[in-house]
Amino acid sequence: MVSLSNHEVGYANLGTTSSFDRLRTRSTDSQDQNMSFLSDTAISFRREIGPTLRSWYYIIFGLVQPLLYLALFVPLLGAIPGPEGTSPLQWFVPGMVVMLVLFTTVSCGWALTEELMSGSFERFLATPMSRPAIMVGRALKELAPLLVQALILIVVATPFGLVLHPLHMLLGLAMLMLFGVGVASLSYALAIASKHDGSLFYLVSHSVALPMMLLGGVLLPMTNAPAWLYIASRFNPLTYLVEAERALFMGEIFVMPVLYGALVAVVVAVAGLAVGVSQVRKASL
Amino acid sequence: MIHARDLTRTFKTKAGPVEAVRGLSLDVAEGELVAFLGPNGAGKSTSVRMLTTLLPLTSGSASVSGHDVVADPAGVRRQIGYVGQGTGSGPYHRVRDELVTQGKAQRMTASAARKRADDLLGMLELDGLADRPCASLSGGQKRRLDVALGLMHTPPILFLDEPSTGLDPHSRANLWDHITSLRKASGMTIFLTTHYLDEADTMAERVMVMDNGIMIADDTPARLKADLAGDTIHVSVLCEDQSGNAAEIAQNLPDARETRVDGRDVAVTLRDGEAVLPEFIRRLHQSGIEAISARVVRPTLDDVFLGLTGRSLREAAA
């Protein structure tokens, strides 16, 4: 009996140690994975941003673009009163930033079709790089110039009446970046699913993005819409993001629209990455 | 180094499922240079893409350098260099940047990657191109850069999928000079696919012939040719009415497989033509048949493929 119970104790000990060890290895594994996710994202980002930073015409055009928006569109806003007696810019600028992010990230799969066909995307898939990191790095490359453009837009709009709420606005931009990573991943997934067919990709991505933008009240307020259009807009995730951005640009933070917007950004980012990665796994490139 | 058991891969297409690979088993030892030879669509690339973790298996199992391709794909990817059919470098990126990025992707430190990049640029005659955008390289240079990218982390195994397709003969020869000298220096295992007969014949130490998703032969080029095709002795006799008798004598030669008569020309296929030819002529002479010319034609791997499938690889590849 005694020997049996010893035996049992021995096993029990063995059991605890080994499961503890397993737990420990697993946690260091996931730590390694987190580390490599971050460094792989950086590797992917740096590769993609290189040619962009070397092309001066891209940089000039990128800097001029937000100024064009302001110069050619803002004079039209003169007659429209802003919310709560503020400048219409307070309402218009966040919408414009959302539009910039949506359209750039929706189309960024286009750049991937070229690499899908040539074989340079496959080259990275044959390395130990984390697949989500490859996507996030690419998405961030598209988002980094947008961030700069958005900041320029905000700074330049200030003398024309935009009231600055720096922390709120930065939080708003961070939220948009998160949303952008998700949309970009979906765009990459679409690029893979459309089997290298560039025109199919263009057709699908824009027939999704355009109604999303119009239904999101990006350019004109949905409150003036007929009932059916207003109801439809409530089913558009972009609506909530736009409302969150507008609240943040007004300097509000602990309000429901901001919470809803943040939720939409997180859900789009997680779902987008999941779809993107599974599409890469399934792809027979 | 590479082991595969009953690999299959089925693709779903609109016309129904297509079995691209149907039960492939193979073993490649350390340091071997093995070629997959077969026509386009034989399943060569699909097999390589499964072994390199780029394509999920439909069934079967495989391990590369001790890592299971399904359970530990990242482990496999660390051990292999992969040069795919396409162009690995991005057109807008600079040559050295791409190499350094590749090194970092393979877990090298930045400084080690930079040093290795410069070494490889020199070894593959790409020096002077380091700061050029990859799009400005010639076809042969791009392909050498692809090989350099695959070799950045000094992998023990290099996969080359159709490495020389689309290159002019000079660039092909040049690429192979580089690959063979790099291999001599490192002793790495090389697994390549090709539909060029001469490439498989002269470069590979072992050829696996694939057709229709299965491997139909696996041996050294020399043994494949001797066993599956054999030499052909062509003898012309003085008078056409003697060729029937000559063919009968040919048929009785050791190892004779097939005899054909065409006018005064008698051809016999057998294992070792050069060794049998004197005996053949002697026997003809004894029967009073005068041979006026004789030659031995060595087989090509195309003859091997023809013998195995009844089709010529040249036609199948075209």
Coordinates of C-alpha atoms in Angstrom, one line a residue:
Chain A
M1 CA 0.0 0.0 0.0
V2 CA 2.7 2.4 1.1
S3 CA 4.8 1.8 -2.0
L4 CA 1.7 2.2 -4.1
S5 CA 0.9 5.6 -2.6
N6 CA 4.5 6.7 -3.1
H7 CA 4.2 5.6 -6.6
E8 CA 1.1 7.7 -6.9
V9 CA 2.7 10.7 -5.3
G10 CA 5.7 10.3 -7.6
Y11 CA 3.4 10.3 -10.6
A12 CA 1.5 13.3 -9.3
N13 CA 4.8 15.2 -8.9
L14 CA 5.9 14.2 -12.3
G15 CA 2.6 15.3 -13.6
T16 CA 2.8 18.8 -12.0
T17 CA 6.3 19.4 -13.1
S18 CA 5.8 18.4 -16.7
S19 CA 2.6 20.4 -17.1
F20 CA 4.3 23.3 -15.4
D21 CA 7.2 23.0 -17.8
R22 CA 4.9 22.7 -20.7
L23 CA 3.2 25.9 -19.5
R24 CA 6.5 27.6 -19.2
T25 CA 7.7 26.6 -22.6
R26 CA 4.4 27.6 -24.1
S27 CA 4.6 31.1 -22.5
T28 CA 8.2 31.6 -23.8
D29 CA 7.1 30.4 -27.2
S30 CA 4.3 32.9 -27.3
Q31 CA 6.7 35.6 -26.1
D32 CA 9.1 34.7 -28.9
Q33 CA 6.1 34.8 -31.2
N34 CA 5.2 38.3 -30.0
M35 CA 8.7 39.4 -30.4
S36 CA 9.0 38.1 -33.9
F37 CA 5.5 39.5 -34.8
L38 CA 6.8 42.9 -33.9
S39 CA 10.2 42.6 -35.6
D40 CA 8.6 40.9 -38.6
T41 CA 6.2 43.7 -38.9
A42 CA 9.1 46.1 -38.8
I43 CA 11.0 44.1 -41.5
S44 CA 7.9 44.1 -43.8
F45 CA 7.2 47.8 -43.2
R46 CA 10.8 48.8 -43.8
R47 CA 11.0 46.8 -47.1
E48 CA 7.8 48.4 -48.4
I49 CA 8.4 52.0 -47.3
G50 CA 11.9 52.1 -48.9
P51 CA 10.9 52.7 -52.5
T52 CA 8.2 55.2 -51.3
L53 CA 10.7 57.3 -49.4
R54 CA 13.1 57.3 -52.4
S55 CA 10.5 58.7 -54.8
W56 CA 10.5 62.5 -54.5
Y57 CA 7.4 62.9 -56.7
Y58 CA 5.4 60.6 -54.5
I59 CA 6.4 62.6 -51.4
I60 CA 5.6 66.0 -53.1
F61 CA 2.2 64.7 -54.4
G62 CA 1.5 63.2 -51.0
L63 CA 2.2 66.6 -49.3
V64 CA 0.2 68.6 -51.8
Q65 CA -2.9 66.3 -51.8
P66 CA -4.3 67.3 -48.4
L67 CA -3.8 71.0 -49.3
L68 CA -5.7 70.5 -52.5
Y69 CA -8.6 69.1 -50.5
L70 CA -8.6 72.1 -48.3
A71 CA -8.1 74.6 -51.0
L72 CA -10.8 73.3 -53.4
F73 CA -13.4 72.0 -51.0
V74 CA -13.3 74.2 -47.9
P75 CA -14.5 77.4 -49.6
L76 CA -17.7 75.5 -50.4
L77 CA -18.2 75.0 -46.7
G78 CA -18.3 78.7 -45.9
A79 CA -22.1 78.9 -46.0
I80 CA -22.7 75.8 -43.9
P81 CA -22.7 76.3 -40.2
G82 CA -20.5 73.9 -38.1
P83 CA -21.8 71.9 -35.2
E84 CA -22.5 73.8 -32.0
G85 CA -21.4 77.1 -33.4
T86 CA -17.9 75.8 -34.4
S87 CA -16.2 75.9 -37.8
P88 CA -17.6 73.4 -40.4
L89 CA -14.0 72.2 -40.5
Q90 CA -14.6 70.5 -37.2
W91 CA -17.1 68.3 -38.9
F92 CA -15.6 68.1 -42.3
V93 CA -11.9 67.3 -41.5
P94 CA -12.5 64.0 -39.6
G95 CA -14.8 62.8 -42.5
M96 CA -12.1 63.6 -45.0
V97 CA -9.5 61.7 -43.0
V98 CA -11.8 58.6 -42.8
M99 CA -12.3 58.8 -46.5
L100 CA -8.6 59.0 -47.2
V101 CA -8.0 56.0 -45.0
L102 CA -10.8 54.0 -46.5
F103 CA -9.9 54.5 -50.1
T104 CA -6.2 54.0 -49.7
T105 CA -6.5 50.8 -47.7
V106 CA -9.3 49.4 -49.9
S107 CA -7.1 49.7 -53.0
C108 CA -3.8 48.5 -51.4
G109 CA -4.4 44.9 -52.5
W110 CA -3.7 46.2 -56.0
A111 CA 0.0 46.6 -55.1
L112 CA 0.0 43.0 -54.0
T113 CA -1.4 41.6 -57.2
E114 CA 1.8 42.5 -58.9
E115 CA 3.9 40.7 -56.3
L116 CA 1.6 37.8 -56.3
M117 CA 2.1 37.3 -60.0
S118 CA 5.9 37.9 -60.0
G119 CA 6.7 35.6 -57.1
S120 CA 8.2 38.1 -54.6
F121 CA 5.3 37.6 -52.2
E122 CA 5.8 33.9 -52.3
R123 CA 9.5 34.4 -51.5
F124 CA 8.5 35.8 -48.1
L125 CA 6.0 33.0 -47.5
A126 CA 8.9 30.6 -47.7
T127 CA 10.7 32.3 -44.8
P128 CA 9.8 31.9 -41.1
M129 CA 8.3 35.4 -41.0
S130 CA 4.9 35.6 -39.3
R131 CA 2.2 35.8 -41.9
P132 CA 0.0 38.4 -40.1
A133 CA 3.2 40.5 -39.6
I134 CA 3.9 40.4 -43.4
M135 CA 0.4 41.8 -43.9
V136 CA 0.4 44.3 -41.0
G137 CA 3.8 45.7 -42.1
R138 CA 2.4 46.2 -45.6
A139 CA -0.7 47.8 -44.3
L140 CA 1.3 50.1 -42.1
K141 CA 3.3 51.2 -45.1
E142 CA 0.1 52.4 -46.7
L143 CA -1.1 54.0 -43.5
A144 CA 2.1 55.9 -42.6
P145 CA 1.8 58.4 -45.4
L146 CA -1.9 58.8 -44.5
L147 CA -1.0 59.6 -41.0
V148 CA 1.4 62.3 -42.2
Q149 CA -1.3 63.7 -44.6
A150 CA -3.9 63.7 -41.8
L151 CA -1.6 65.6 -39.6
I152 CA -0.8 68.2 -42.3
L153 CA -4.6 68.5 -42.9
I154 CA -5.2 69.2 -39.3
V155 CA -2.3 71.7 -38.9
V156 CA -3.2 73.6 -42.1
A157 CA -6.9 73.7 -41.2
T158 CA -6.2 75.2 -37.8
P159 CA -5.7 78.8 -39.0
F160 CA -9.0 78.5 -40.9
G161 CA -11.0 77.7 -37.8
L162 CA -10.3 74.1 -36.8
V163 CA -10.0 74.0 -33.0
L164 CA -7.2 71.6 -31.9
H165 CA -7.8 68.8 -29.4
P166 CA -4.4 67.1 -29.8
L167 CA -4.9 64.1 -27.6
H168 CA -8.4 63.4 -28.8
M169 CA -7.4 63.8 -32.4
L170 CA -4.3 61.5 -32.0
L171 CA -6.6 58.9 -30.4
G172 CA -8.9 59.3 -33.4
L173 CA -6.0 58.7 -35.8
A174 CA -4.8 55.7 -33.9
M175 CA -8.3 54.2 -34.1
L176 CA -8.3 54.9 -37.9
M177 CA -5.0 53.2 -38.2
L178 CA -6.4 50.1 -36.5
F179 CA -9.4 50.2 -38.8
G180 CA -7.1 50.7 -41.8
V181 CA -5.0 47.6 -41.0
G182 CA -8.2 45.5 -41.0
V183 CA -9.4 47.0 -44.3
A184 CA -6.0 46.6 -45.9
S185 CA -5.9 42.9 -44.9
L186 CA -9.3 42.4 -46.4
S187 CA -8.0 44.1 -49.5
Y188 CA -5.0 41.7 -49.6
A189 CA -7.4 38.8 -49.2
L190 CA -9.5 40.1 -52.1
A191 CA -6.4 40.4 -54.2
I192 CA -5.5 36.8 -53.6
A193 CA -9.1 35.6 -54.1
S194 CA -9.5 37.5 -57.4
K195 CA -6.6 35.2 -58.7
H196 CA -4.4 38.0 -59.9
D197 CA -7.2 39.5 -62.0
G198 CA -6.6 43.3 -61.4
S199 CA -9.8 44.5 -63.0
L200 CA -11.9 42.1 -61.0
F201 CA -10.1 43.3 -57.8
Y202 CA -10.8 46.9 -58.8
L203 CA -14.5 46.3 -59.5
V204 CA -15.2 44.5 -56.3
S205 CA -13.2 46.7 -54.0
H206 CA -14.7 49.9 -55.3
S207 CA -18.3 48.5 -55.4
V208 CA -17.8 47.9 -51.7
A209 CA -16.0 51.1 -50.8
L210 CA -18.2 53.6 -52.6
P211 CA -21.5 52.7 -51.0
M212 CA -19.8 52.3 -47.7
M213 CA -18.4 55.9 -48.0
L214 CA -21.7 57.4 -49.1
L215 CA -23.7 55.5 -46.5
G216 CA -21.3 56.4 -43.8
G217 CA -22.1 60.1 -44.0
V218 CA -18.5 60.9 -44.7
L219 CA -19.2 64.0 -46.8
L220 CA -22.8 65.0 -45.9
P221 CA -24.6 64.4 -42.6
M222 CA -26.9 61.4 -42.6
T223 CA -29.3 63.2 -40.3
N224 CA -30.8 64.9 -43.3
A225 CA -31.3 61.6 -45.2
P226 CA -34.7 60.0 -45.9
A227 CA -35.7 57.4 -43.3
W228 CA -34.7 54.3 -45.5
L229 CA -31.2 55.8 -46.2
Y230 CA -30.7 56.6 -42.5
I231 CA -31.7 53.1 -41.5
A232 CA -29.3 51.6 -44.1
S233 CA -26.5 53.8 -42.8
R234 CA -27.0 52.3 -39.3
F235 CA -25.9 48.9 -40.8
N236 CA -22.7 50.4 -42.1
P237 CA -19.8 49.9 -39.7
L238 CA -18.1 53.0 -41.2
T239 CA -21.0 55.2 -39.9
Y240 CA -19.9 54.4 -36.3
L241 CA -16.3 55.1 -37.1
V242 CA -17.1 58.5 -38.7
E243 CA -19.3 59.4 -35.7
A244 CA -16.5 58.5 -33.3
E245 CA -14.0 60.5 -35.2
R246 CA -16.3 63.5 -35.2
A247 CA -16.9 63.3 -31.5
L248 CA -13.1 63.1 -30.9
F249 CA -12.5 66.0 -33.2
M250 CA -15.0 68.0 -31.1
G251 CA -13.0 67.1 -28.0
E252 CA -15.4 64.5 -26.6
I253 CA -14.0 61.3 -25.4
F254 CA -16.2 59.4 -22.9
V255 CA -19.2 59.3 -25.1
M256 CA -21.0 56.3 -26.7
P257 CA -20.1 57.1 -30.3
V258 CA -16.4 56.9 -29.4
L259 CA -16.9 53.5 -27.8
Y260 CA -18.8 52.2 -30.8
G261 CA -16.2 53.5 -33.1
A262 CA -13.4 51.9 -31.2
L263 CA -15.3 48.6 -31.2
V264 CA -15.8 48.8 -35.0
A265 CA -12.1 49.5 -35.4
V266 CA -11.0 46.5 -33.3
V267 CA -13.5 44.2 -34.9
V268 CA -12.5 45.2 -38.4
A269 CA -8.8 44.8 -37.6
V270 CA -9.2 41.4 -36.0
A271 CA -11.6 40.0 -38.6
G272 CA -9.6 41.5 -41.5
L273 CA -6.4 40.0 -40.3
A274 CA -8.1 36.6 -39.7
V275 CA -9.6 36.6 -43.2
G276 CA -6.3 37.9 -44.7
V277 CA -4.1 35.2 -43.1
S278 CA -6.5 32.4 -43.9
Q279 CA -6.6 33.5 -47.5
V280 CA -2.8 33.5 -47.6
R281 CA -2.8 30.0 -46.1
K282 CA -5.3 28.7 -48.6
A283 CA -3.9 30.4 -51.5
S284 CA -2.3 28.4 -54.2
L285 CA -0.4 31.4 -55.6
Chain B
M1 CA 17.2 15.4 -45.5
I2 CA 13.9 15.2 -47.4
H3 CA 11.4 12.5 -46.8
A4 CA 7.9 12.2 -48.3
R5 CA 5.3 9.5 -48.0
D6 CA 2.2 9.2 -50.2
L7 CA 1.9 12.9 -50.9
T8 CA -1.2 13.9 -52.7
R9 CA -2.6 17.2 -53.7
T10 CA -6.0 17.7 -55.3
F11 CA -7.0 21.1 -56.7
K12 CA -10.7 22.0 -57.0
T13 CA -11.4 23.5 -60.4
K14 CA -14.6 24.3 -62.3
A15 CA -14.1 21.2 -64.4
G16 CA -14.0 19.1 -61.2
P17 CA -11.1 18.0 -58.9
V18 CA -7.7 17.7 -60.5
E19 CA -5.2 15.3 -58.9
A20 CA -1.9 17.2 -59.4
V21 CA 0.1 14.9 -57.3
R22 CA -1.0 11.3 -56.7
G23 CA 0.9 9.5 -54.0
L24 CA 4.5 10.7 -54.1
S25 CA 7.1 9.1 -51.9
L26 CA 10.7 10.1 -52.0
D27 CA 13.9 10.2 -49.9
V28 CA 16.8 12.6 -50.5
A29 CA 20.0 12.2 -48.5
E30 CA 22.2 15.0 -47.3
G31 CA 24.4 16.5 -50.0
E32 CA 22.5 15.0 -52.9
L33 CA 21.6 17.0 -56.1
V34 CA 18.3 15.7 -57.2
A35 CA 16.2 16.8 -60.2
F36 CA 12.5 16.4 -60.8
L37 CA 12.2 15.9 -64.6
G38 CA 8.8 15.9 -66.3
P39 CA 6.6 17.9 -68.7
N40 CA 4.7 20.9 -67.6
G41 CA 1.8 19.9 -65.5
A42 CA 3.4 16.7 -64.3
G43 CA 3.1 17.9 -60.7
K44 CA 6.8 18.9 -60.1
S45 CA 6.1 22.4 -58.8
T46 CA 3.1 21.3 -56.8
S47 CA 5.3 18.7 -55.1
V48 CA 8.1 21.2 -54.4
R49 CA 5.5 23.7 -53.1
M50 CA 4.2 21.1 -50.6
L51 CA 7.8 20.2 -49.5
T52 CA 8.5 23.9 -49.0
T53 CA 5.3 24.5 -46.9
L54 CA 3.8 26.8 -49.5
L55 CA 0.9 24.5 -50.3
P56 CA -1.1 22.4 -47.8
L57 CA -1.0 18.7 -48.4
T58 CA -4.2 17.0 -49.4
S59 CA -2.9 13.8 -47.7
G60 CA 0.4 12.1 -46.9
S61 CA 3.3 13.3 -44.8
A62 CA 6.6 14.9 -45.4
S63 CA 9.6 16.2 -43.4
V64 CA 12.5 18.4 -44.5
S65 CA 15.7 18.5 -42.4
G66 CA 13.9 16.8 -39.6
H67 CA 10.9 19.2 -39.5
D68 CA 7.4 18.1 -40.4
V69 CA 6.0 20.3 -43.1
V70 CA 2.5 20.3 -41.5
A71 CA 3.4 20.4 -37.8
D72 CA 6.4 22.7 -37.9
P73 CA 6.3 24.7 -41.1
A74 CA 8.4 27.5 -39.6
G75 CA 11.1 25.0 -38.8
V76 CA 11.2 23.8 -42.4
R77 CA 11.3 27.4 -43.7
R78 CA 14.4 28.2 -41.5
Q79 CA 16.3 25.2 -43.1
I80 CA 15.5 25.8 -46.7
G81 CA 16.3 28.3 -49.4
Y82 CA 13.5 28.5 -51.9
V83 CA 13.9 29.9 -55.4
G84 CA 10.5 29.8 -57.0
Q85 CA 9.5 29.9 -60.7
G86 CA 8.9 33.6 -60.7
T87 CA 11.1 36.6 -59.9
G88 CA 11.7 36.8 -56.1
S89 CA 12.9 40.4 -56.0
G90 CA 10.6 43.3 -56.1
P91 CA 11.0 45.6 -59.1
Y92 CA 11.2 48.9 -57.1
H93 CA 13.5 47.6 -54.4
R94 CA 17.3 47.9 -54.5
V95 CA 19.3 44.8 -55.0
R96 CA 21.2 45.0 -51.7
D97 CA 18.1 46.0 -49.7
E98 CA 16.3 42.9 -50.9
L99 CA 19.1 40.7 -49.8
V100 CA 19.4 42.3 -46.4
T101 CA 15.6 42.1 -46.0
Q102 CA 15.7 38.4 -46.9
G103 CA 18.5 37.8 -44.3
K104 CA 16.4 39.5 -41.6
A105 CA 13.4 37.5 -42.6
Q106 CA 15.6 34.5 -42.1
R107 CA 16.5 35.7 -38.6
M108 CA 19.9 37.0 -39.3
T109 CA 21.2 40.1 -37.6
A110 CA 21.4 43.3 -39.7
S111 CA 25.2 43.3 -39.7
A112 CA 25.5 39.6 -40.6
A113 CA 22.9 40.1 -43.4
R114 CA 24.8 43.0 -44.8
K115 CA 28.1 41.1 -44.8
R116 CA 26.5 38.0 -46.4
A117 CA 24.7 40.1 -49.0
D118 CA 28.1 41.6 -50.1
D119 CA 29.7 38.2 -50.2
L120 CA 26.9 36.7 -52.3
L121 CA 26.9 39.7 -54.6
G122 CA 30.5 39.0 -55.3
M123 CA 30.1 35.2 -55.6
L124 CA 27.2 35.6 -58.1
E125 CA 28.9 38.3 -60.1
L126 CA 26.3 40.9 -59.1
D127 CA 28.8 43.4 -57.6
G128 CA 28.2 46.9 -58.9
L129 CA 24.5 46.3 -59.0
A130 CA 23.9 46.6 -55.3
D131 CA 22.2 50.0 -55.4
R132 CA 20.3 49.5 -58.6
P133 CA 16.5 48.8 -58.5
C134 CA 15.9 45.1 -59.3
A135 CA 13.7 46.0 -62.3
S136 CA 16.8 47.3 -64.1
L137 CA 18.6 43.9 -64.0
S138 CA 18.8 41.6 -67.0
G139 CA 17.0 38.2 -67.0
G140 CA 20.2 36.3 -66.1
Q141 CA 21.1 38.8 -63.3
K142 CA 17.6 38.6 -61.9
R143 CA 17.8 34.9 -61.7
R144 CA 21.2 35.0 -60.0
L145 CA 19.8 37.4 -57.5
D146 CA 17.0 34.9 -56.9
V147 CA 19.6 32.3 -56.1
A148 CA 21.4 34.8 -53.9
L149 CA 18.2 35.5 -52.0
G150 CA 17.6 31.8 -51.5
L151 CA 21.2 31.4 -50.1
M152 CA 21.2 34.4 -47.8
H153 CA 20.9 32.4 -44.6
T154 CA 23.3 29.6 -45.8
P155 CA 20.5 27.0 -45.8
P156 CA 21.4 23.3 -45.8
I157 CA 18.8 22.6 -48.5
L158 CA 18.1 24.7 -51.6
F159 CA 15.0 24.2 -53.7
L160 CA 15.1 25.5 -57.2
D161 CA 11.9 25.5 -59.2
E162 CA 12.7 25.7 -62.9
P163 CA 15.8 27.8 -62.2
S164 CA 16.8 28.4 -65.8
T165 CA 13.5 28.6 -67.7
G166 CA 13.4 31.6 -69.9
L167 CA 17.1 32.2 -69.9
D168 CA 19.3 32.3 -73.0
P169 CA 21.8 29.4 -73.3
H170 CA 24.7 31.6 -72.2
S171 CA 22.9 32.7 -69.0
R172 CA 21.8 29.2 -68.3
A173 CA 25.3 27.9 -68.5
N174 CA 26.5 30.8 -66.4
L175 CA 23.8 30.2 -63.7
W176 CA 24.8 26.6 -63.5
D177 CA 28.5 27.4 -63.2
H178 CA 27.6 29.4 -60.1
I179 CA 25.2 26.9 -58.6
T180 CA 27.7 24.0 -59.0
S181 CA 30.6 26.0 -57.5
L182 CA 28.5 27.3 -54.6
R183 CA 27.5 23.7 -54.0
K184 CA 31.1 22.5 -54.1
A185 CA 32.0 25.1 -51.5
S186 CA 29.0 24.4 -49.1
G187 CA 28.0 20.8 -49.7
M188 CA 24.3 21.7 -49.5
T189 CA 21.5 19.5 -50.7
I190 CA 19.9 20.8 -53.9
F191 CA 16.5 19.8 -55.1
L192 CA 15.5 21.2 -58.5
T193 CA 12.7 20.8 -61.0
T194 CA 13.3 21.2 -64.7
H195 CA 11.8 20.3 -68.0
Y196 CA 15.2 20.7 -69.7
L197 CA 16.5 17.2 -70.5
D198 CA 20.2 18.2 -70.8
E199 CA 20.0 20.1 -67.5
A200 CA 18.8 17.1 -65.6
D201 CA 21.3 14.9 -67.4
T202 CA 24.4 17.0 -66.8
M203 CA 23.6 18.6 -63.5
A204 CA 21.7 16.1 -61.4
E205 CA 23.2 13.2 -59.7
R206 CA 19.8 11.6 -59.4
V207 CA 16.8 12.1 -61.6
M208 CA 13.2 11.5 -60.5
V209 CA 11.0 11.4 -63.6
M210 CA 7.5 12.6 -63.0
D211 CA 4.5 12.3 -65.2
N212 CA 0.8 12.8 -64.4
G213 CA 1.4 13.4 -60.7
I214 CA 3.4 10.2 -60.0
M215 CA 7.0 9.4 -60.0
I216 CA 7.7 6.8 -62.7
A217 CA 11.5 6.5 -62.3
D218 CA 14.2 7.4 -59.8
D219 CA 17.9 6.7 -60.4
T220 CA 21.1 8.3 -61.7
P221 CA 20.9 9.6 -65.2
A222 CA 23.4 6.9 -66.4
R223 CA 21.5 4.0 -64.9
L224 CA 18.1 5.3 -66.1
K225 CA 19.5 5.5 -69.6
A226 CA 21.1 2.0 -69.4
D227 CA 18.1 0.3 -67.8
L228 CA 15.2 2.1 -69.4
A229 CA 16.5 3.2 -72.8
G230 CA 19.7 1.5 -73.6
D231 CA 22.2 2.1 -76.4
T232 CA 21.3 1.6 -80.0
I233 CA 23.8 0.1 -82.5
H234 CA 23.3 1.1 -86.1
V235 CA 25.0 -1.1 -88.7
S236 CA 24.7 -0.6 -92.5
V237 CA 25.2 -3.8 -94.5
L238 CA 26.5 -4.0 -98.0
C239 CA 23.5 -5.5 -99.7
E240 CA 19.9 -4.8 -98.7
D241 CA 18.9 -8.5 -99.0
Q242 CA 21.3 -9.2 -96.2
S243 CA 19.7 -6.9 -93.7
G244 CA 17.0 -9.5 -92.7
N245 CA 19.7 -12.0 -91.7
A246 CA 21.6 -9.3 -89.9
A247 CA 18.6 -8.4 -87.9
E248 CA 18.2 -12.0 -86.8
I249 CA 21.8 -12.0 -85.7
A250 CA 21.3 -8.7 -83.8
Q251 CA 18.3 -10.2 -82.1
N252 CA 20.5 -12.9 -80.6
L253 CA 23.0 -10.6 -79.2
P254 CA 23.3 -10.5 -75.4
D255 CA 20.7 -8.2 -73.8
A256 CA 19.2 -7.3 -77.2
R257 CA 15.8 -5.7 -76.7
E258 CA 14.5 -4.3 -80.0
T259 CA 15.6 -4.7 -83.6
R260 CA 14.6 -2.5 -86.5
V261 CA 15.4 -2.7 -90.2
D262 CA 15.3 0.2 -92.5
G263 CA 16.7 -0.6 -96.0
R264 CA 20.4 -1.5 -95.5
D265 CA 20.4 -0.1 -92.0
V266 CA 19.9 -2.5 -89.0
A267 CA 19.4 -1.0 -85.6
V268 CA 19.4 -2.9 -82.3
T269 CA 18.8 -1.5 -78.8
L270 CA 20.7 -3.1 -76.0
R271 CA 22.3 -2.3 -72.7
D272 CA 26.0 -1.7 -73.5
G273 CA 26.5 -0.9 -77.1
E274 CA 30.2 -0.2 -77.1
A275 CA 31.0 -3.5 -75.6
V276 CA 28.7 -5.5 -77.8
L277 CA 29.6 -3.8 -81.2
P278 CA 32.8 -5.8 -81.9
E279 CA 31.0 -9.1 -81.2
F280 CA 28.1 -8.1 -83.5
I281 CA 30.4 -7.3 -86.4
R282 CA 32.3 -10.6 -85.9
R283 CA 29.1 -12.6 -86.0
L284 CA 28.0 -10.7 -89.1
H285 CA 31.3 -11.5 -90.7
Q286 CA 31.1 -15.2 -89.8
S287 CA 27.7 -15.3 -91.6
G288 CA 29.2 -13.7 -94.6
I289 CA 27.6 -10.3 -94.1
E290 CA 29.7 -7.3 -94.7
A291 CA 29.2 -4.3 -92.5
I292 CA 30.1 -1.0 -94.2
S293 CA 29.5 1.4 -91.3
A294 CA 28.7 1.1 -87.6
R295 CA 27.9 3.6 -84.8
V296 CA 26.6 3.5 -81.3
V297 CA 24.0 6.0 -80.3
R298 CA 23.8 6.8 -76.6
P299 CA 20.3 7.4 -75.3
T300 CA 19.1 10.7 -73.8
L301 CA 16.7 11.1 -70.9
D302 CA 14.1 11.8 -73.5
D303 CA 14.5 8.2 -74.7
V304 CA 14.0 7.2 -71.1
F305 CA 10.8 9.3 -70.9
L306 CA 9.7 7.9 -74.2
G307 CA 10.3 4.4 -73.1
L308 CA 8.4 5.0 -69.9
T309 CA 5.4 6.9 -71.2
G310 CA 5.3 6.3 -75.0
R311 CA 5.5 10.1 -75.4
S312 CA 8.5 12.3 -76.1
L313 CA 9.3 14.9 -73.4
R314 CA 10.2 17.4 -76.1
E315 CA 6.6 17.3 -77.4
A316 CA 5.1 17.1 -74.0
A317 CA 7.1 20.1 -72.9
A318 CA 6.3 22.2 -76.0

